Amino acid sequence: MPIRLARSKRIRRCKCAFCGRRHRDIHAVTSTEIPAQLVLDLGHRPALGRADFLVSDCNADAVAWVDRWPDWPSPGLVIWGPAASGKSHLGQVWRARAGAPMITSADLDEREPPDLAGEFGTVYFDGADGIAGNAHRERVALHVYNLIAERGGHILFSARTPPGRWPLTLADLQSRLNALPAVTIAPPDDAVLGAVLLKLFTDRQLQVGAEVFQFATARMERSFEAAERLVAAVDAAALASQRRVTVPLLRQVFAQIGNAGPANGHS
């Protein structure tokens, strides 16, 4: 089925099971309707949550929870999923809306809990599973969580697995994290991956037919980073050979770079 641009700016009703209401900043689309602007933080523009953010089955539940803030039933939320699935992108959307600083596991080695807890009691903890097995980090994380809870604030954790799978040694921290809502964000499905490719090709002013999208999505690593790497390689190959972007050109690029999988573990 050909992929086309959706010119309408109307907010569509979210079909996720979580809320069933209109999102303020985040729109749901179908596999054949691709927004002209996608907030995906792929190096072209930051994900600030003020423009459309593509929602599909792979991330609808996580997006609904982020959009519900500050009406969360607990002091925190865990968004988990594999590397390069978009957890950090969604975390940045929440961070911008909540005015929250971002911390990582390494920050717990150098800063005190009151500083880490943030001025307004909202914090985005990226890669939170990095504390597991480190006694000092676990103790600091527990203090940070308690401070935020006492202030009535919120902390958003992103990780590759849910807290129940983290090899934590501090029982109090384990029990608190296990009590938090934990929602998964899966690797992008065909609708999302096609939309990402469309935006990246459009940003580079490359005209691409539907057969190119179908060929690419059937063979590439299913991640946002892989999409960026693939389009950059295709752009370079098209420029060097003075050729249009076609399936034969794409086949040549895949032969050179493989499936365009991420060079590192960014999420």
Coordinates of C-alpha atoms in Angstrom, one line a residue:
M1 CA 0.0 0.0 0.0
P2 CA 1.5 3.4 -1.0
I3 CA 2.6 5.7 1.8
R4 CA 1.3 9.2 1.6
L5 CA 1.6 12.4 3.5
A6 CA -1.3 13.3 5.8
R7 CA -1.9 17.0 5.4
S8 CA -4.6 17.3 8.0
K9 CA -3.5 18.7 11.3
R10 CA -6.6 17.5 13.1
I11 CA -6.1 15.7 16.4
R12 CA -7.4 12.2 16.1
R13 CA -8.9 10.3 19.0
C14 CA -6.4 7.9 20.6
K15 CA -7.5 4.3 20.3
C16 CA -5.3 3.0 23.0
A17 CA -7.0 1.1 25.8
F18 CA -5.5 3.3 28.5
C19 CA -7.3 6.5 28.2
G20 CA -9.7 6.7 25.2
R21 CA -9.5 10.5 25.1
R22 CA -7.8 13.1 22.9
H23 CA -4.1 13.7 23.5
R24 CA -3.0 17.3 23.8
D25 CA 0.4 16.9 22.2
I26 CA 0.4 13.4 20.7
H27 CA -1.6 12.2 17.8
A28 CA -2.5 8.6 16.7
V29 CA -2.2 7.8 13.0
T30 CA -2.9 4.8 10.8
S31 CA -0.3 3.0 8.7
T32 CA -1.2 5.0 5.6
E33 CA -1.3 8.4 7.2
I34 CA 2.0 9.9 8.0
P35 CA 2.3 13.3 9.6
A36 CA 4.3 16.0 7.8
Q37 CA 6.2 16.6 11.1
L38 CA 7.3 13.9 13.5
V39 CA 9.0 14.5 16.8
L40 CA 11.5 11.7 16.9
D41 CA 14.8 13.3 17.9
L42 CA 16.7 11.7 15.0
G43 CA 19.4 14.4 14.8
H44 CA 17.2 16.9 12.7
R45 CA 15.2 18.4 15.6
P46 CA 14.8 17.7 19.3
A47 CA 11.7 15.9 20.7
L48 CA 10.1 18.7 22.7
G49 CA 6.6 17.5 22.7
R50 CA 5.1 20.6 21.0
A51 CA 4.6 19.0 17.5
D52 CA 3.1 15.7 16.5
F53 CA 4.5 12.5 17.9
L54 CA 3.7 9.4 16.0
V55 CA 1.8 6.8 17.9
S56 CA 1.3 3.2 16.9
D57 CA 0.7 -0.1 18.6
C58 CA 4.3 -0.4 19.6
N59 CA 4.2 2.7 21.9
A60 CA 0.6 3.7 22.4
D61 CA 0.4 2.6 26.1
A62 CA 3.6 4.3 27.0
V63 CA 2.5 7.5 25.2
A64 CA -0.8 7.4 27.0
W65 CA 0.9 7.3 30.4
V66 CA 3.2 10.2 29.5
D67 CA 0.3 12.2 28.2
R68 CA -1.7 11.6 31.4
W69 CA 1.0 13.2 33.6
P70 CA 0.7 14.7 36.2
D71 CA -2.3 12.6 37.0
W72 CA -0.2 9.5 37.8
P73 CA -1.4 7.1 40.6
S74 CA 2.2 6.6 41.9
P75 CA 5.3 8.8 42.4
G76 CA 6.9 7.2 39.3
L77 CA 6.6 5.4 36.1
V78 CA 8.9 2.9 34.3
I79 CA 9.1 2.8 30.5
W80 CA 11.1 -0.2 29.3
G81 CA 12.0 -1.8 26.0
P82 CA 15.0 -2.8 23.9
A83 CA 17.8 -0.5 22.8
A84 CA 16.9 2.0 20.1
S85 CA 13.1 1.5 20.6
G86 CA 12.5 5.2 21.3
K87 CA 12.4 5.2 25.2
S88 CA 14.7 8.1 25.5
H89 CA 12.8 10.1 22.8
L90 CA 9.6 9.7 24.7
G91 CA 11.4 10.5 28.0
Q92 CA 12.6 13.8 26.5
V93 CA 9.0 14.6 25.6
W94 CA 7.9 14.1 29.2
R95 CA 11.0 15.9 30.5
A96 CA 10.1 19.0 28.4
R97 CA 6.5 19.0 29.6
A98 CA 7.4 18.4 33.2
G99 CA 10.4 20.8 33.4
A100 CA 12.4 17.8 34.7
P101 CA 16.2 17.5 34.7
M102 CA 17.6 14.3 33.3
I103 CA 19.9 12.1 35.3
T104 CA 21.8 8.8 34.5
S105 CA 23.2 6.1 36.7
A106 CA 26.7 7.7 36.5
D107 CA 25.3 10.9 38.1
L108 CA 24.6 8.9 41.3
D109 CA 28.3 8.4 41.7
E110 CA 29.1 12.1 41.9
R111 CA 26.0 14.0 43.2
E112 CA 24.0 14.1 46.4
P113 CA 20.3 13.0 46.6
P114 CA 18.8 16.5 47.2
D115 CA 20.6 17.8 44.0
L116 CA 19.5 14.8 42.0
A117 CA 15.9 15.1 43.1
G118 CA 15.5 18.3 41.2
E119 CA 14.3 21.7 42.2
F120 CA 10.7 21.0 41.4
G121 CA 10.5 17.3 42.4
T122 CA 10.3 16.0 38.8
V123 CA 13.2 13.9 37.4
Y124 CA 13.8 11.8 34.2
F125 CA 16.1 8.9 35.0
D126 CA 17.5 7.6 31.7
G127 CA 19.0 4.1 31.7
A128 CA 17.9 3.5 35.3
D129 CA 18.7 -0.2 35.2
G130 CA 22.4 0.8 35.3
I131 CA 22.1 1.1 39.1
A132 CA 21.6 -2.6 39.6
G133 CA 24.3 -4.4 41.5
N134 CA 26.1 -1.2 42.5
A135 CA 25.4 -0.8 46.3
H136 CA 26.2 3.0 46.3
R137 CA 24.0 3.8 43.3
E138 CA 21.1 1.7 44.7
R139 CA 21.3 3.6 48.1
V140 CA 21.4 7.0 46.3
A141 CA 18.5 6.0 44.0
L142 CA 16.4 5.0 47.0
H143 CA 17.1 8.4 48.7
V144 CA 16.2 10.2 45.5
Y145 CA 13.0 8.3 45.1
N146 CA 12.0 8.9 48.7
L147 CA 12.7 12.7 48.4
I148 CA 10.6 12.9 45.3
A149 CA 7.7 10.9 46.8
E150 CA 7.8 13.1 49.9
R151 CA 7.5 16.2 47.8
G152 CA 4.6 14.9 45.8
G153 CA 6.7 14.9 42.7
H154 CA 7.3 12.3 40.0
I155 CA 10.2 10.4 38.5
L156 CA 10.2 8.7 35.1
F157 CA 12.5 5.8 34.7
S158 CA 13.6 4.3 31.3
A159 CA 15.3 1.0 31.1
R160 CA 15.7 -2.1 28.9
T161 CA 13.8 -4.4 31.3
P162 CA 11.2 -4.0 34.0
P163 CA 12.4 -3.4 37.6
G164 CA 11.5 -7.0 38.5
R165 CA 14.3 -8.2 36.3
W166 CA 17.0 -5.9 37.7
P167 CA 19.5 -7.7 39.9
L168 CA 19.0 -5.2 42.7
T169 CA 20.6 -5.9 46.1
L170 CA 18.6 -3.3 48.2
A171 CA 15.2 -4.8 49.1
D172 CA 13.6 -1.5 49.9
L173 CA 14.4 -0.1 46.5
Q174 CA 13.3 -3.3 44.8
S175 CA 9.9 -3.2 46.5
R176 CA 9.3 0.5 45.7
L177 CA 10.2 0.1 42.0
N178 CA 8.2 -3.1 41.7
A179 CA 5.1 -1.2 42.9
L180 CA 5.4 1.4 40.1
P181 CA 3.4 1.1 36.8
A182 CA 5.7 -0.3 34.1
V183 CA 4.8 -0.1 30.5
T184 CA 6.8 -1.4 27.5
I185 CA 7.7 0.3 24.3
A186 CA 8.4 -2.2 21.5
P187 CA 10.7 -1.8 18.5
P188 CA 8.9 0.3 15.8
D189 CA 6.3 -1.5 13.7
D190 CA 5.9 -1.1 9.9
A191 CA 3.7 2.0 10.3
V192 CA 6.2 3.8 12.5
L193 CA 9.3 2.7 10.6
G194 CA 7.8 3.8 7.3
A195 CA 6.9 7.1 8.8
V196 CA 10.4 7.6 10.1
L197 CA 12.0 6.8 6.8
L198 CA 9.6 9.1 5.0
K199 CA 10.5 12.0 7.2
L200 CA 14.2 11.4 6.9
F201 CA 14.1 11.1 3.1
T202 CA 11.9 14.2 2.9
D203 CA 14.3 16.2 5.2
R204 CA 17.0 15.4 2.6
Q205 CA 14.8 16.3 -0.3
L206 CA 14.9 12.8 -1.7
Q207 CA 11.9 11.5 -3.7
V208 CA 11.2 7.8 -2.9
G209 CA 8.6 5.4 -4.2
A210 CA 6.5 3.1 -2.1
E211 CA 8.5 0.1 -3.3
V212 CA 11.6 1.6 -1.6
F213 CA 9.9 1.8 1.7
Q214 CA 8.6 -1.8 1.4
F215 CA 12.1 -3.1 0.5
A216 CA 13.8 -1.2 3.3
T217 CA 11.3 -2.1 6.1
A218 CA 11.5 -5.8 5.2
R219 CA 15.3 -5.9 5.6
M220 CA 16.5 -3.2 8.1
E221 CA 17.1 -3.3 11.8
R222 CA 13.9 -2.2 13.4
S223 CA 15.0 0.9 15.3
F224 CA 15.0 4.7 14.9
E225 CA 18.8 4.9 14.8
A226 CA 19.0 2.3 12.1
A227 CA 16.6 4.3 10.0
E228 CA 18.8 7.4 10.3
R229 CA 21.9 5.4 9.4
L230 CA 20.2 3.8 6.4
V231 CA 18.9 7.1 5.0
A232 CA 22.3 8.8 5.5
A233 CA 24.0 6.0 3.6
V234 CA 21.4 6.0 0.8
D235 CA 21.7 9.8 0.5
A236 CA 25.5 9.5 0.2
A237 CA 25.3 6.7 -2.4
A238 CA 22.7 8.6 -4.5
L239 CA 24.9 11.7 -4.5
A240 CA 28.1 9.9 -5.3
S241 CA 26.5 7.9 -8.2
Q242 CA 24.1 10.7 -9.3
R243 CA 21.3 8.2 -9.2
R244 CA 17.7 8.3 -8.0
V245 CA 16.8 6.4 -4.9
T246 CA 15.5 3.1 -6.2
V247 CA 15.4 -0.5 -5.0
P248 CA 18.6 -1.4 -6.9
L249 CA 20.4 1.5 -5.1
L250 CA 19.0 0.4 -1.8
R251 CA 20.1 -3.2 -2.4
Q252 CA 23.6 -1.9 -3.1
V253 CA 23.6 0.1 0.2
F254 CA 22.4 -2.9 2.2
A255 CA 25.3 -4.9 0.7
Q256 CA 27.7 -2.3 2.0
I257 CA 26.3 -1.6 5.5
G258 CA 24.2 -4.7 6.4
N259 CA 20.9 -4.0 8.0
A260 CA 21.9 -0.5 9.3
G261 CA 21.7 -1.7 12.9
P262 CA 22.8 0.7 15.7
A263 CA 26.5 1.1 16.3
N264 CA 25.8 1.5 20.0
G265 CA 23.1 0.9 22.5
H266 CA 21.3 4.2 22.5
S267 CA 17.6 3.9 23.5

